[in-house]
Amino acid sequence: DTEVTQTPKHLVMGMTNKKSLKCEQHMGHRAMYWYKQKAKKPPELMFVYSYEKLSINESVPSRFSPECPNSSLLNLHLHALQPEDSALYLCASSQLDRNSYEQYFGPGTRLTVT
Amino acid sequence: GENVEQHPSTLSVQEGDSAVIKCTYSDSASNYFPWYKQELGKRPQLIIDIRSNVGEKKDQRIAVTLNKTAKHFSLHITETQPEDSAVYFCAGYPNSGGYQKVTFGTGTKLQVIP
């Protein structure tokens, strides 16, 4: 299985809602990532987990809260978002091996904040 | 941190012609340079990559060249086909951030005209 899956595919939420995005991989990768991608822009790194521990937080606002319950799952909890947070949220995973750098991306969750 | 510049931002070619996209990077310690293709509404997918100990790599119609001295690398697509139309992102892995932290270029929208 060389796939990263994400749910839901689309999400519409109000600014007072609480929702979660989910990501799963079964490739045995020990690094998992959250990216935010606005239209016509490159993916922008938000968080990196390695061995289920948060290793990189790119100064993301606290209304985004990541969680890595185990080595296969990655969640992104959303609370009190702003309309400018509307974007495609991509999850990715990779091995933690200097001989294997490739990141595998999930299909993304299209988030709209109203 | 690493800074990756990508040119051109848009590129239109006739079917069958070649396309070249160029990227420059700032961190001389970066040692891995992937290229991703992202079709509209889909995930980024790795199409080719190169390590810093190699000057050129080919995979059928796609090739990447790396000039470490000048700190630039290029994607070459020959005999372009309409299905090559997509946004292409180059990326660099800065040594300071470890091999997990990828910096993407700004993207090139390639249009192949039948």
mmCIF file of C-alpha atoms in Angstrom:
data_model
loop_
_atom_site.group_PDB
_atom_site.id
_atom_site.type_symbol
_atom_site.label_atom_id
_atom_site.label_comp_id
_atom_site.label_asym_id
_atom_site.label_seq_id
_atom_site.Cartn_x
_atom_site.Cartn_y
_atom_site.Cartn_z
ATOM 1 C CA ASP A 1 0.000 0.000 0.000
ATOM 2 C CA THR A 2 1.695 3.184 -1.200
ATOM 3 C CA GLU A 3 -1.161 5.546 -0.507
ATOM 4 C CA VAL A 4 -1.874 8.330 1.924
ATOM 5 C CA THR A 5 -5.585 8.827 2.561
ATOM 6 C CA GLN A 6 -7.338 11.907 3.893
ATOM 7 C CA THR A 7 -10.858 12.534 5.141
ATOM 8 C CA PRO A 8 -13.029 14.379 4.503
ATOM 9 C CA LYS A 9 -12.464 15.408 0.881
ATOM 10 C CA HIS A 10 -14.403 18.623 1.369
ATOM 11 C CA LEU A 11 -15.321 20.516 4.520
ATOM 12 C CA VAL A 12 -17.357 23.667 5.002
ATOM 13 C CA MET A 13 -17.311 25.130 8.491
ATOM 14 C CA GLY A 14 -18.355 28.293 10.257
ATOM 15 C CA MET A 15 -15.948 30.399 12.261
ATOM 16 C CA THR A 16 -17.318 29.070 15.557
ATOM 17 C CA ASN A 17 -17.196 25.387 14.612
ATOM 18 C CA LYS A 18 -14.742 22.725 15.739
ATOM 19 C CA LYS A 19 -13.766 20.110 13.190
ATOM 20 C CA SER A 20 -10.938 17.676 12.526
ATOM 21 C CA LEU A 21 -9.062 16.555 9.437
ATOM 22 C CA LYS A 22 -7.722 13.021 9.341
ATOM 23 C CA CYS A 23 -4.796 11.430 7.547
ATOM 24 C CA GLU A 24 -3.685 7.807 7.422
ATOM 25 C CA GLN A 25 -0.794 5.865 5.899
ATOM 26 C CA HIS A 26 0.250 2.236 6.120
ATOM 27 C CA MET A 27 3.676 2.443 4.509
ATOM 28 C CA GLY A 28 5.541 2.339 7.807
ATOM 29 C CA HIS A 29 6.656 5.943 7.387
ATOM 30 C CA ARG A 30 7.766 7.576 10.635
ATOM 31 C CA ALA A 31 7.480 11.203 9.440
ATOM 32 C CA MET A 32 4.136 12.840 8.722
ATOM 33 C CA TYR A 33 3.410 16.373 7.579
ATOM 34 C CA TRP A 34 0.612 18.907 7.275
ATOM 35 C CA TYR A 35 0.731 21.456 4.466
ATOM 36 C CA LYS A 36 -1.602 24.300 3.547
ATOM 37 C CA GLN A 37 -1.992 25.184 -0.121
ATOM 38 C CA LYS A 38 -3.756 28.263 -1.415
ATOM 39 C CA ALA A 39 -4.838 28.492 -5.042
ATOM 40 C CA LYS A 40 -1.943 28.919 -7.498
ATOM 41 C CA LYS A 41 0.616 28.727 -4.681
ATOM 42 C CA PRO A 42 3.043 26.013 -3.565
ATOM 43 C CA PRO A 43 2.305 23.860 -0.520
ATOM 44 C CA GLU A 44 3.303 25.632 2.671
ATOM 45 C CA LEU A 45 4.630 23.497 5.517
ATOM 46 C CA MET A 46 2.655 23.725 8.766
ATOM 47 C CA PHE A 47 3.759 20.830 11.001
ATOM 48 C CA VAL A 48 6.088 17.838 10.954
ATOM 49 C CA TYR A 49 5.843 14.799 13.205
ATOM 50 C CA SER A 50 8.678 12.329 13.477
ATOM 51 C CA TYR A 51 8.316 9.175 15.553
ATOM 52 C CA GLU A 52 4.914 10.511 16.671
ATOM 53 C CA LYS A 53 6.491 13.614 18.212
ATOM 54 C CA LEU A 54 6.025 17.159 16.928
ATOM 55 C CA SER A 55 9.391 18.189 15.529
ATOM 56 C CA ILE A 56 8.512 21.249 13.422
ATOM 57 C CA ASN A 57 5.820 23.894 13.931
ATOM 58 C CA GLU A 58 6.118 26.633 11.347
ATOM 59 C CA SER A 59 4.641 29.326 13.632
ATOM 60 C CA VAL A 60 1.108 28.183 12.867
ATOM 61 C CA PRO A 61 -1.734 29.935 14.772
ATOM 62 C CA SER A 62 -3.077 27.993 17.740
ATOM 63 C CA ARG A 63 -6.480 27.623 16.088
ATOM 64 C CA PHE A 64 -4.765 24.733 14.247
ATOM 65 C CA SER A 65 -3.864 21.884 16.594
ATOM 66 C CA PRO A 66 -2.097 18.792 15.260
ATOM 67 C CA GLU A 67 -2.175 15.371 16.851
ATOM 68 C CA CYS A 68 -0.397 12.123 16.032
ATOM 69 C CA PRO A 69 -2.170 9.303 17.928
ATOM 70 C CA ASN A 70 0.076 6.598 16.429
ATOM 71 C CA SER A 71 2.577 6.050 13.651
ATOM 72 C CA SER A 72 -0.168 5.632 11.001
ATOM 73 C CA LEU A 73 -2.525 8.458 11.889
ATOM 74 C CA LEU A 74 -2.297 12.227 11.825
ATOM 75 C CA ASN A 75 -5.070 14.625 12.767
ATOM 76 C CA LEU A 76 -5.487 18.363 12.448
ATOM 77 C CA HIS A 77 -8.003 19.871 14.844
ATOM 78 C CA LEU A 78 -9.592 23.128 13.744
ATOM 79 C CA HIS A 79 -11.241 25.700 15.993
ATOM 80 C CA ALA A 80 -12.342 29.307 15.503
ATOM 81 C CA LEU A 81 -10.941 29.499 11.992
ATOM 82 C CA GLN A 82 -10.988 32.599 9.822
ATOM 83 C CA PRO A 83 -12.159 32.870 6.193
ATOM 84 C CA GLU A 84 -8.519 33.296 5.105
ATOM 85 C CA ASP A 85 -7.861 29.771 6.387
ATOM 86 C CA SER A 86 -9.852 28.424 3.454
ATOM 87 C CA ALA A 87 -7.410 26.313 1.441
ATOM 88 C CA LEU A 88 -6.441 22.795 0.412
ATOM 89 C CA TYR A 89 -4.895 20.957 3.370
ATOM 90 C CA LEU A 90 -2.458 18.270 2.334
ATOM 91 C CA CYS A 91 -1.054 15.498 4.442
ATOM 92 C CA ALA A 92 2.188 13.760 3.493
ATOM 93 C CA SER A 93 4.420 11.048 4.857
ATOM 94 C CA SER A 94 8.003 9.908 4.341
ATOM 95 C CA GLN A 95 10.588 7.560 5.695
ATOM 96 C CA LEU A 96 13.134 8.911 8.144
ATOM 97 C CA ASP A 97 16.073 7.612 6.182
ATOM 98 C CA ARG A 98 18.786 9.698 4.546
ATOM 99 C CA ASN A 99 18.656 7.322 1.576
ATOM 100 C CA SER A 100 14.954 7.870 0.997
ATOM 101 C CA TYR A 101 13.628 11.413 0.976
ATOM 102 C CA GLU A 102 10.424 11.128 -1.074
ATOM 103 C CA GLN A 103 7.273 12.565 0.468
ATOM 104 C CA TYR A 104 3.981 10.899 -0.467
ATOM 105 C CA PHE A 105 1.032 13.255 -0.520
ATOM 106 C CA GLY A 106 -2.595 12.529 0.239
ATOM 107 C CA PRO A 107 -5.401 13.886 -1.995
ATOM 108 C CA GLY A 108 -6.076 16.752 0.382
ATOM 109 C CA THR A 109 -9.084 18.205 2.167
ATOM 110 C CA ARG A 110 -10.656 21.266 0.521
ATOM 111 C CA LEU A 111 -11.626 23.504 3.456
ATOM 112 C CA THR A 112 -13.987 26.444 3.178
ATOM 113 C CA VAL A 113 -14.515 28.690 6.204
ATOM 114 C CA THR A 114 -17.688 30.770 6.063
ATOM 115 C CA GLY B 1 16.726 29.110 5.639
ATOM 116 C CA GLU B 2 16.528 27.728 2.122
ATOM 117 C CA ASN B 3 15.123 29.936 -0.638
ATOM 118 C CA VAL B 4 14.069 28.334 -3.931
ATOM 119 C CA GLU B 5 13.265 30.488 -6.974
ATOM 120 C CA GLN B 6 11.504 29.025 -9.994
ATOM 121 C CA HIS B 7 11.106 30.353 -13.541
ATOM 122 C CA PRO B 8 9.061 30.814 -15.614
ATOM 123 C CA SER B 9 5.760 31.105 -13.763
ATOM 124 C CA THR B 10 3.841 30.131 -16.911
ATOM 125 C CA LEU B 11 4.958 28.277 -20.009
ATOM 126 C CA SER B 12 3.030 27.453 -23.178
ATOM 127 C CA VAL B 13 4.454 25.036 -25.732
ATOM 128 C CA GLN B 14 3.156 23.302 -28.810
ATOM 129 C CA GLU B 15 2.598 19.576 -28.527
ATOM 130 C CA GLY B 16 5.800 17.760 -29.419
ATOM 131 C CA ASP B 17 8.074 20.637 -28.423
ATOM 132 C CA SER B 18 10.351 20.633 -25.375
ATOM 133 C CA ALA B 19 9.762 22.469 -22.109
ATOM 134 C CA VAL B 20 12.414 23.625 -19.651
ATOM 135 C CA ILE B 21 11.787 24.895 -16.125
ATOM 136 C CA LYS B 22 14.609 26.292 -14.007
ATOM 137 C CA CYS B 23 15.129 26.629 -10.264
ATOM 138 C CA THR B 24 17.847 28.182 -8.147
ATOM 139 C CA TYR B 25 18.473 27.499 -4.481
ATOM 140 C CA SER B 26 20.357 29.343 -1.776
ATOM 141 C CA ASP B 27 21.556 26.698 0.691
ATOM 142 C CA SER B 28 24.740 25.127 -0.627
ATOM 143 C CA ALA B 29 24.282 22.246 1.839
ATOM 144 C CA SER B 30 20.995 21.146 0.217
ATOM 145 C CA ASN B 31 21.477 17.701 -1.266
ATOM 146 C CA TYR B 32 18.144 16.517 -2.621
ATOM 147 C CA PHE B 33 16.025 18.158 -5.334
ATOM 148 C CA PRO B 34 12.635 16.685 -6.283
ATOM 149 C CA TRP B 35 10.197 17.825 -8.937
ATOM 150 C CA TYR B 36 6.464 17.511 -8.349
ATOM 151 C CA LYS B 37 3.619 17.627 -10.868
ATOM 152 C CA GLN B 38 0.235 18.808 -9.658
ATOM 153 C CA GLU B 39 -2.795 18.526 -11.903
ATOM 154 C CA LEU B 40 -5.789 20.724 -11.184
ATOM 155 C CA GLY B 41 -7.540 19.630 -8.005
ATOM 156 C CA LYS B 42 -5.114 16.764 -7.372
ATOM 157 C CA ARG B 43 -2.220 15.994 -5.077
ATOM 158 C CA PRO B 44 1.412 16.829 -5.895
ATOM 159 C CA GLN B 45 3.149 13.765 -7.301
ATOM 160 C CA LEU B 46 6.878 13.210 -7.508
ATOM 161 C CA ILE B 47 7.945 12.821 -11.127
ATOM 162 C CA ILE B 48 11.729 12.841 -10.820
ATOM 163 C CA ASP B 49 14.393 13.729 -8.284
ATOM 164 C CA ILE B 50 18.143 14.149 -8.138
ATOM 165 C CA ARG B 51 20.759 13.871 -5.424
ATOM 166 C CA SER B 52 23.636 16.303 -5.143
ATOM 167 C CA ASN B 53 26.230 13.694 -6.133
ATOM 168 C CA VAL B 54 24.665 13.332 -9.606
ATOM 169 C CA GLY B 55 24.668 15.859 -12.451
ATOM 170 C CA GLU B 56 21.842 14.495 -14.567
ATOM 171 C CA LYS B 57 19.057 11.954 -14.352
ATOM 172 C CA LYS B 58 16.618 10.793 -17.043
ATOM 173 C CA ASP B 59 13.342 8.928 -16.998
ATOM 174 C CA GLN B 60 11.854 8.486 -20.465
ATOM 175 C CA ARG B 61 10.764 11.982 -21.640
ATOM 176 C CA ILE B 62 11.747 13.696 -18.403
ATOM 177 C CA ALA B 63 15.227 14.715 -17.292
ATOM 178 C CA VAL B 64 16.671 16.811 -14.494
ATOM 179 C CA THR B 65 20.074 18.478 -14.484
ATOM 180 C CA LEU B 66 21.897 19.876 -11.464
ATOM 181 C CA ASN B 67 24.697 22.439 -11.347
ATOM 182 C CA LYS B 68 25.918 22.536 -7.748
ATOM 183 C CA THR B 69 28.464 25.258 -8.394
ATOM 184 C CA ALA B 70 25.836 27.618 -9.758
ATOM 185 C CA LYS B 71 23.172 26.268 -7.362
ATOM 186 C CA HIS B 72 20.572 25.660 -10.002
ATOM 187 C CA PHE B 73 18.671 22.684 -11.365
ATOM 188 C CA SER B 74 16.336 22.283 -14.309
ATOM 189 C CA LEU B 75 13.498 20.064 -15.469
ATOM 190 C CA HIS B 76 13.438 19.094 -19.139
ATOM 191 C CA ILE B 77 10.371 17.550 -20.768
ATOM 192 C CA THR B 78 10.779 16.409 -24.361
ATOM 193 C CA GLU B 79 8.069 15.547 -26.893
ATOM 194 C CA THR B 80 5.440 17.232 -24.748
ATOM 195 C CA GLN B 81 1.899 15.868 -24.727
ATOM 196 C CA PRO B 82 -1.385 17.488 -23.629
ATOM 197 C CA GLU B 83 -1.371 15.328 -20.480
ATOM 198 C CA ASP B 84 1.838 17.078 -19.412
ATOM 199 C CA SER B 85 -0.260 20.204 -18.781
ATOM 200 C CA ALA B 86 -0.100 20.861 -15.030
ATOM 201 C CA VAL B 87 1.672 22.948 -12.421
ATOM 202 C CA TYR B 88 5.238 21.842 -11.727
ATOM 203 C CA PHE B 89 7.024 22.575 -8.447
ATOM 204 C CA CYS B 90 10.708 22.194 -7.784
ATOM 205 C CA ALA B 91 11.896 21.807 -4.217
ATOM 206 C CA GLY B 92 15.032 21.846 -2.128
ATOM 207 C CA TYR B 93 15.858 20.163 1.155
ATOM 208 C CA PRO B 94 17.829 22.596 3.332
ATOM 209 C CA ASN B 95 20.483 21.065 5.519
ATOM 210 C CA SER B 96 19.626 23.328 8.446
ATOM 211 C CA GLY B 97 16.111 21.968 8.679
ATOM 212 C CA GLY B 98 17.024 18.358 8.296
ATOM 213 C CA TYR B 99 15.866 16.176 5.492
ATOM 214 C CA GLN B 100 12.220 16.498 6.538
ATOM 215 C CA LYS B 101 11.794 20.146 5.712
ATOM 216 C CA VAL B 102 11.229 20.787 2.031
ATOM 217 C CA THR B 103 11.045 24.272 0.527
ATOM 218 C CA PHE B 104 8.971 24.467 -2.654
ATOM 219 C CA GLY B 105 9.537 26.792 -5.581
ATOM 220 C CA THR B 106 6.698 29.078 -6.622
ATOM 221 C CA GLY B 107 5.483 26.765 -9.390
ATOM 222 C CA THR B 108 5.306 26.781 -13.189
ATOM 223 C CA LYS B 109 2.006 26.364 -14.976
ATOM 224 C CA LEU B 110 2.747 24.398 -18.137
ATOM 225 C CA GLN B 111 0.227 24.404 -20.949
ATOM 226 C CA VAL B 112 0.758 22.053 -23.868
ATOM 227 C CA ILE B 113 -1.230 23.194 -26.886
ATOM 228 C CA PRO B 114 -2.454 20.362 -29.130
#
